[in-house]
Amino acid sequence: MTGMDWQPILSEELLPLAWGAIKAAAGEVRSCISSTHSPAQLCEFALLFGYLSRTDTEEWGDLAIQCLDAAAEQASAQSSWRGLYGTLWRIGWTFHHLGGVLSEDEMPTQTEASAKQDSIASIDEALVAGLQSGEWHGECGLIHGLVGIGVYFLERLPRPLAVRGIQLVVDHLEEQSEDSWGGITWCTPPARLCDEHPESQGPGCYDLGVAYGVPGIIQFLGEVVAARVEAWKAHRLFEGAIQWMLAQEHSSHAPAHFGSSFVPGERVIDSPLGWHHGDLGIGAVLLHIADRFDRQDWRQVARTLLDDCITRPQGREKMHSDASLYSGALGVAHIYNRVYHASQVVAYKEAANTWYAGALPLKDPAEHVTNPAGNSDAGFHLHSSMFSGSVGIALALLAAVTRFEPRWDRLLLLS
């Protein structure tokens, strides 16, 4: 998203609570680090420590490097990454991203970065080899699928292997796509459905969440088009997917504009309020791509969704029970923080503060998180992960109290 330079937005009376929660969350993460954590988990820890190092003591930077070293050691001992691409791209993304965050200077330009010795080229090679090995049988979305790999390769541009990786991701997305409602979409087959979609036990569903579904695919394709990689094919999929998604908006009298998913022949279930599914995530994605391509029609839809979520009563109970980025209060707060910086709409700043204030009185925010359904075997750790625990809590609060832009939210497809 374009917009104003990053500024702290948290109200003055909340600052002591926020810094206390940041230090508590970071301390909890630090205390639980052990050799039992996976490389992906260690990279999440490193991401938090890296961002803390820009605002606090150098000790956090040292901890970030220690976590990266431990992750690299574990990863190098892995005999095969086949079937573990969701873990591999997260490791590679974090190594590349923190190379700039941990620097004394601003993050290097893509040209400068590509000129340096590349210590994670083997990850590029492994992912490209996996994508070239034949038909894709995995998921398409961000968390476990093609879009996640694509996000990694976007971070790695303009390297030739990154360009090739993006081309392959777009090829697989095209192969998995289907024409529907005058547009283009992707179906999640029953075998790949997680517990978040109990409504679909038949032909599968069409997910309307950023985390697993079509909105996340749209955001990725928009970035591919903007980067001028595989432009014609990506643009066709991008435009078709937006057309399909907008056709899924239901009655304006319903609490939510979009359901969590579309299941042929089934009643639409209103989406919860959060990053992971429905109106709020879709609004953030649409605002980003509207700014990217200067589309006033998309911007108007985005503003309607974001504005209506401010006054929507459904879902506000989680403000005092779930602090997570994935489905909770700080995910909502961070989205409004991000869209405020993109649009300079004061109502979004006020909404962000409302949700920060709701989360901060929790005695221990890490105790009030929701583990994403279906991720028990995916490297998530309930009390320390980015999506559902202390890492995400601290990162979201840091974004509210510092001047350092939270570029980590590219992992959430928010920038």
Coordinates of N, CA and C in Angstrom, one line a residue, residues 126-273:
A126 N 15.6 -25.6 -4.5 CA 14.8 -26.6 -4.1 C 13.3 -26.4 -4.4
L127 N 12.9 -25.1 -4.2 CA 11.5 -24.8 -4.5 C 11.2 -24.8 -6.0
V128 N 12.1 -24.3 -6.8 CA 11.9 -24.4 -8.2 C 11.9 -25.8 -8.7
A129 N 12.8 -26.7 -8.2 CA 12.8 -28.1 -8.5 C 11.5 -28.7 -8.2
G130 N 10.9 -28.4 -7.0 CA 9.7 -29.0 -6.6 C 8.5 -28.6 -7.5
L131 N 8.5 -27.3 -7.9 CA 7.5 -26.8 -8.8 C 7.6 -27.4 -10.2
Q132 N 8.8 -27.7 -10.6 CA 9.0 -28.3 -11.9 C 8.8 -29.8 -12.0
S133 N 8.5 -30.4 -10.8 CA 8.5 -31.9 -10.8 C 7.3 -32.5 -11.4
G134 N 6.3 -31.7 -11.7 CA 5.0 -32.2 -12.3 C 3.8 -31.5 -11.8
E135 N 2.7 -32.1 -11.9 CA 1.4 -31.4 -11.5 C 1.4 -31.2 -10.0
W136 N 0.9 -30.0 -9.6 CA 0.8 -29.6 -8.2 C -0.4 -30.3 -7.6
H137 N -0.2 -31.0 -6.5 CA -1.2 -31.7 -5.8 C -1.5 -31.1 -4.4
G138 N -0.9 -30.0 -4.1 CA -1.1 -29.4 -2.8 C -2.1 -28.3 -2.9
E139 N -2.2 -27.4 -1.8 CA -3.1 -26.3 -1.8 C -2.6 -25.1 -2.6
C140 N -3.6 -24.2 -2.8 CA -3.2 -23.0 -3.6 C -3.0 -21.8 -2.8
G141 N -3.5 -21.8 -1.5 CA -3.5 -20.5 -0.7 C -2.2 -20.2 -0.1
L142 N -2.2 -19.2 0.8 CA -1.0 -18.7 1.4 C -0.4 -19.6 2.5
I143 N -1.2 -20.1 3.4 CA -0.6 -20.8 4.6 C 0.2 -22.0 4.2
H144 N -0.4 -22.9 3.4 CA 0.3 -24.2 3.1 C 0.5 -24.4 1.6
G145 N 0.2 -23.3 0.8 CA 0.2 -23.6 -0.7 C 1.0 -22.8 -1.6
L146 N 0.6 -22.7 -2.8 CA 1.3 -22.0 -3.9 C 1.6 -20.6 -3.6
V147 N 0.6 -19.9 -3.1 CA 0.8 -18.4 -2.8 C 1.9 -18.2 -1.8
G148 N 2.0 -19.0 -0.8 CA 3.1 -18.8 0.1 C 4.5 -18.9 -0.6
I149 N 4.6 -19.9 -1.5 CA 5.9 -20.0 -2.2 C 6.1 -18.8 -3.1
G150 N 5.0 -18.3 -3.7 CA 5.0 -17.1 -4.5 C 5.4 -15.9 -3.8
V151 N 5.0 -15.7 -2.5 CA 5.3 -14.6 -1.7 C 6.8 -14.6 -1.4
Y152 N 7.4 -15.8 -1.2 CA 8.8 -15.9 -1.0 C 9.6 -15.4 -2.3
F153 N 9.2 -15.9 -3.5 CA 9.9 -15.5 -4.7 C 9.7 -14.0 -5.0
L154 N 8.6 -13.4 -4.6 CA 8.4 -12.0 -4.8 C 9.5 -11.2 -4.0
E155 N 9.7 -11.7 -2.8 CA 10.8 -11.1 -1.9 C 12.1 -11.3 -2.5
R156 N 12.3 -12.3 -3.3 CA 13.7 -12.6 -3.9 C 13.9 -12.0 -5.2
L157 N 13.0 -11.3 -5.8 CA 13.2 -10.6 -7.1 C 14.3 -9.6 -7.0
P158 N 15.1 -9.4 -8.0 CA 14.9 -9.8 -9.4 C 15.8 -11.0 -9.8
R159 N 16.2 -11.9 -8.9 CA 17.0 -13.0 -9.2 C 16.3 -13.9 -10.3
P160 N 17.1 -14.4 -11.2 CA 16.5 -15.3 -12.2 C 15.7 -16.5 -11.7
L161 N 16.2 -17.1 -10.6 CA 15.4 -18.2 -10.1 C 14.1 -17.7 -9.4
A162 N 14.1 -16.5 -8.9 CA 12.8 -16.0 -8.4 C 11.8 -15.7 -9.5
V163 N 12.3 -15.2 -10.6 CA 11.4 -15.0 -11.8 C 10.9 -16.3 -12.2
R164 N 11.8 -17.3 -12.3 CA 11.3 -18.7 -12.8 C 10.3 -19.3 -11.8
G165 N 10.6 -19.1 -10.5 CA 9.7 -19.6 -9.5 C 8.3 -19.0 -9.6
I166 N 8.2 -17.7 -9.8 CA 6.9 -17.0 -9.9 C 6.2 -17.5 -11.2
Q167 N 6.9 -17.7 -12.2 CA 6.3 -18.2 -13.5 C 5.7 -19.6 -13.2
L168 N 6.4 -20.4 -12.5 CA 5.9 -21.7 -12.2 C 4.7 -21.7 -11.3
V169 N 4.7 -20.8 -10.3 CA 3.6 -20.7 -9.4 C 2.3 -20.3 -10.2
V170 N 2.5 -19.3 -11.1 CA 1.4 -18.8 -11.9 C 0.9 -19.9 -12.8
D171 N 1.8 -20.7 -13.4 CA 1.4 -21.8 -14.2 C 0.5 -22.8 -13.5
H172 N 1.0 -23.1 -12.2 CA 0.2 -24.1 -11.4 C -1.2 -23.5 -11.0
L173 N -1.2 -22.2 -10.7 CA -2.5 -21.6 -10.4 C -3.4 -21.6 -11.6
E174 N -2.9 -21.4 -12.8 CA -3.7 -21.5 -14.0 C -4.3 -22.9 -14.1
E175 N -3.4 -23.9 -13.9 CA -3.9 -25.3 -14.1 C -4.9 -25.6 -13.1
Q176 N -4.9 -25.1 -11.9 CA -5.8 -25.4 -10.8 C -7.1 -24.6 -10.9
S177 N -7.1 -23.6 -11.7 CA -8.2 -22.6 -11.7 C -9.4 -23.2 -12.5
E178 N -10.6 -22.6 -12.2 CA -11.8 -22.9 -13.0 C -12.6 -21.7 -13.2
D179 N -13.3 -21.7 -14.4 CA -14.2 -20.6 -14.7 C -15.5 -20.7 -14.0
S180 N -15.9 -19.6 -13.4 CA -17.2 -19.6 -12.6 C -17.7 -18.2 -12.4
W181 N -19.0 -18.0 -12.5 CA -19.6 -16.7 -12.3 C -19.0 -15.6 -13.2
G182 N -18.7 -16.0 -14.4 CA -18.1 -15.1 -15.3 C -16.6 -14.7 -15.0
G183 N -16.1 -15.4 -14.0 CA -14.7 -15.1 -13.6 C -13.9 -16.3 -13.4
I184 N -12.9 -16.2 -12.5 CA -11.9 -17.3 -12.3 C -11.8 -17.6 -10.8
T185 N -11.8 -18.8 -10.4 CA -11.7 -19.1 -9.0 C -10.9 -20.5 -8.8
W186 N -10.8 -20.8 -7.5 CA -10.0 -22.0 -7.1 C -10.9 -22.8 -6.1
C187 N -11.0 -24.0 -6.2 CA -11.8 -24.8 -5.3 C -10.8 -25.6 -4.4
T188 N -11.2 -25.6 -3.1 CA -10.5 -26.5 -2.1 C -11.2 -27.8 -2.0
P189 N -10.6 -28.9 -2.5 CA -11.2 -30.2 -2.5 C -11.4 -30.7 -1.1
P190 N -12.4 -31.6 -0.9 CA -12.7 -32.1 0.5 C -11.5 -32.6 1.2
A191 N -10.6 -33.3 0.5 CA -9.4 -33.9 1.1 C -8.5 -32.9 1.7
R192 N -8.5 -31.6 1.2 CA -7.6 -30.6 1.7 C -8.3 -29.6 2.7
L193 N -9.6 -29.8 3.0 CA -10.3 -28.9 3.9 C -9.8 -29.1 5.3
C194 N -9.6 -28.0 6.0 CA -9.3 -28.0 7.4 C -10.6 -27.9 8.2
D195 N -10.5 -28.0 9.5 CA -11.7 -28.0 10.3 C -12.4 -26.6 10.3
E196 N -11.8 -25.6 9.7 CA -12.5 -24.3 9.6 C -13.7 -24.4 8.7
H197 N -13.8 -25.4 7.8 CA -14.9 -25.5 6.9 C -15.7 -26.7 7.1
P198 N -16.3 -26.9 8.2 CA -17.1 -28.1 8.4 C -18.4 -28.0 7.6
E199 N -18.7 -26.9 7.0 CA -19.9 -26.7 6.2 C -19.8 -27.5 4.9
S200 N -18.6 -27.9 4.5 CA -18.4 -28.5 3.2 C -17.9 -29.9 3.4
Q201 N -18.7 -30.9 3.3 CA -18.3 -32.3 3.3 C -18.5 -33.0 2.0
G202 N -19.0 -32.2 1.0 CA -19.3 -32.7 -0.3 C -18.2 -32.4 -1.3
P203 N -18.5 -31.5 -2.3 CA -17.6 -31.3 -3.4 C -16.4 -30.4 -3.0
G204 N -16.3 -29.9 -1.8 CA -15.3 -28.9 -1.5 C -15.9 -27.5 -1.4
C205 N -15.0 -26.5 -1.2 CA -15.5 -25.2 -1.1 C -14.6 -24.2 -1.7
Y206 N -15.1 -23.0 -1.9 CA -14.3 -21.9 -2.5 C -14.1 -20.9 -1.3
D207 N -12.9 -20.9 -0.8 CA -12.5 -20.2 0.4 C -12.4 -18.7 0.1
L208 N -13.1 -17.9 1.0 CA -13.1 -16.4 0.9 C -12.2 -15.8 1.9
G209 N -11.2 -16.4 2.3 CA -10.2 -15.9 3.3 C -8.9 -15.6 2.7
V210 N -8.2 -14.6 3.3 CA -6.8 -14.3 2.9 C -5.9 -15.4 3.2
A211 N -6.1 -16.1 4.3 CA -5.1 -17.1 4.8 C -5.1 -18.3 3.8
Y212 N -6.2 -18.8 3.4 CA -6.2 -20.0 2.6 C -6.9 -19.9 1.2
G213 N -7.5 -18.8 0.9 CA -8.4 -18.7 -0.2 C -8.1 -17.7 -1.3
V214 N -9.2 -17.4 -2.0 CA -9.1 -16.6 -3.3 C -8.6 -15.2 -3.0
P215 N -9.0 -14.5 -1.9 CA -8.4 -13.1 -1.7 C -6.9 -13.1 -1.6
G216 N -6.3 -14.1 -1.0 CA -4.9 -14.2 -0.9 C -4.3 -14.4 -2.3
I217 N -4.9 -15.3 -3.1 CA -4.4 -15.5 -4.5 C -4.5 -14.2 -5.3
I218 N -5.5 -13.4 -5.1 CA -5.7 -12.2 -5.8 C -4.5 -11.2 -5.4
Q219 N -4.3 -11.1 -4.1 CA -3.2 -10.2 -3.7 C -1.9 -10.6 -4.3
F220 N -1.5 -11.9 -4.3 CA -0.3 -12.4 -4.9 C -0.3 -12.1 -6.4
L221 N -1.3 -12.4 -7.1 CA -1.3 -12.1 -8.6 C -1.2 -10.6 -8.9
G222 N -1.8 -9.8 -8.1 CA -1.6 -8.4 -8.3 C -0.2 -7.9 -8.2
E223 N 0.6 -8.5 -7.2 CA 2.0 -8.1 -7.0 C 2.8 -8.7 -8.2
V224 N 2.4 -9.8 -8.7 CA 3.1 -10.4 -9.9 C 2.9 -9.5 -11.1
V225 N 1.6 -9.0 -11.3 CA 1.4 -8.1 -12.4 C 2.2 -6.8 -12.3
A226 N 2.2 -6.3 -11.1 CA 2.9 -5.0 -10.8 C 4.4 -5.2 -11.1
A227 N 4.9 -6.4 -10.8 CA 6.4 -6.7 -11.0 C 6.7 -7.0 -12.5
R228 N 5.6 -7.1 -13.3 CA 5.8 -7.4 -14.7 C 6.5 -8.8 -15.0
V229 N 6.1 -9.7 -14.2 CA 6.5 -11.1 -14.3 C 5.3 -11.9 -14.8
E230 N 5.5 -12.7 -15.9 CA 4.4 -13.5 -16.4 C 3.1 -12.6 -16.5
A231 N 3.3 -11.4 -17.1 CA 2.3 -10.4 -17.0 C 1.0 -10.8 -17.6
W232 N 1.0 -11.3 -18.8 CA -0.3 -11.5 -19.5 C -1.1 -12.6 -18.7
K233 N -0.5 -13.7 -18.5 CA -1.2 -14.8 -17.8 C -1.7 -14.4 -16.4
A234 N -0.8 -13.8 -15.6 CA -1.1 -13.3 -14.3 C -2.2 -12.3 -14.3
H235 N -2.2 -11.4 -15.3 CA -3.2 -10.4 -15.4 C -4.6 -11.0 -15.7
R236 N -4.7 -12.0 -16.5 CA -5.9 -12.6 -16.9 C -6.5 -13.3 -15.6
L237 N -5.7 -14.0 -14.9 CA -6.1 -14.7 -13.6 C -6.5 -13.7 -12.6
F238 N -5.8 -12.6 -12.5 CA -6.0 -11.5 -11.5 C -7.4 -10.9 -11.7
E239 N -7.6 -10.4 -12.9 CA -8.9 -9.8 -13.3 C -10.0 -10.7 -13.1
G240 N -9.9 -12.0 -13.6 CA -10.9 -12.9 -13.5 C -11.3 -13.3 -12.0
A241 N -10.2 -13.4 -11.2 CA -10.5 -13.7 -9.8 C -11.2 -12.6 -9.0
I242 N -10.8 -11.4 -9.3 CA -11.5 -10.2 -8.7 C -13.0 -10.2 -9.1
Q243 N -13.3 -10.5 -10.4 CA -14.6 -10.5 -10.8 C -15.4 -11.6 -10.1
W244 N -14.8 -12.8 -10.0 CA -15.5 -13.9 -9.3 C -15.7 -13.5 -7.8
M245 N -14.7 -13.0 -7.1 CA -14.8 -12.7 -5.7 C -15.9 -11.6 -5.5
L246 N -16.0 -10.6 -6.3 CA -17.0 -9.5 -6.1 C -18.4 -10.1 -6.3
A247 N -18.5 -11.1 -7.1 CA -19.8 -11.7 -7.4 C -20.3 -12.5 -6.2
Q248 N -19.5 -12.8 -5.2 CA -19.9 -13.5 -4.0 C -20.4 -12.7 -2.9
E249 N -20.4 -11.3 -3.1 CA -21.0 -10.5 -2.1 C -22.5 -10.7 -2.0
H250 N -23.0 -10.9 -0.8 CA -24.4 -11.2 -0.6 C -25.2 -10.0 -0.1
S251 N -26.4 -10.2 0.4 CA -27.3 -9.1 0.7 C -26.6 -8.1 1.6
S252 N -26.9 -6.8 1.2 CA -26.4 -5.7 2.1 C -27.0 -5.7 3.4
H253 N -28.1 -6.5 3.6 CA -28.8 -6.5 4.9 C -28.2 -7.5 5.9
A254 N -27.3 -8.3 5.4 CA -26.6 -9.3 6.2 C -25.6 -8.7 7.1
P255 N -25.2 -9.3 8.2 CA -24.2 -8.7 9.0 C -22.8 -8.5 8.3
A256 N -22.5 -9.5 7.4 CA -21.3 -9.5 6.7 C -21.6 -9.4 5.2
H257 N -20.7 -8.8 4.4 CA -20.9 -8.8 3.0 C -20.5 -10.1 2.3
F258 N -19.5 -10.8 2.9 CA -19.0 -12.0 2.3 C -19.0 -13.1 3.4
G259 N -19.3 -14.3 2.9 CA -19.2 -15.5 3.8 C -17.7 -15.9 4.0
S260 N -17.6 -16.9 4.9 CA -16.2 -17.5 5.0 C -15.8 -18.2 3.8
S261 N -16.8 -18.8 3.1 CA -16.6 -19.6 1.9 C -17.8 -19.7 1.1
F262 N -17.7 -20.1 -0.1 CA -18.9 -20.4 -1.0 C -18.9 -21.9 -1.2
V263 N -20.0 -22.5 -0.9 CA -20.2 -23.9 -1.1 C -21.4 -24.1 -2.0
P264 N -21.3 -24.6 -3.2 CA -22.4 -24.8 -4.1 C -23.6 -25.5 -3.4
G265 N -24.8 -24.9 -3.5 CA -26.0 -25.5 -2.9 C -26.2 -25.3 -1.5
E266 N -25.2 -24.6 -0.8 CA -25.3 -24.5 0.7 C -25.6 -23.0 1.0
R267 N -26.2 -22.8 2.2 CA -26.4 -21.5 2.7 C -25.1 -20.8 3.0
V268 N -25.0 -19.5 2.7 CA -23.8 -18.8 3.0 C -23.7 -18.5 4.5
I269 N -22.6 -18.8 5.1 CA -22.3 -18.6 6.5 C -21.5 -17.3 6.7
D270 N -22.1 -16.3 7.4 CA -21.3 -15.0 7.6 C -19.9 -15.2 8.1
S271 N -19.0 -14.5 7.6 CA -17.6 -14.6 8.0 C -17.4 -13.9 9.3
P272 N -16.5 -14.5 10.1 CA -16.1 -13.8 11.4 C -15.3 -12.5 11.1
L273 N -15.1 -11.7 12.1 CA -14.4 -10.5 12.0 C -12.9 -10.8 12.3

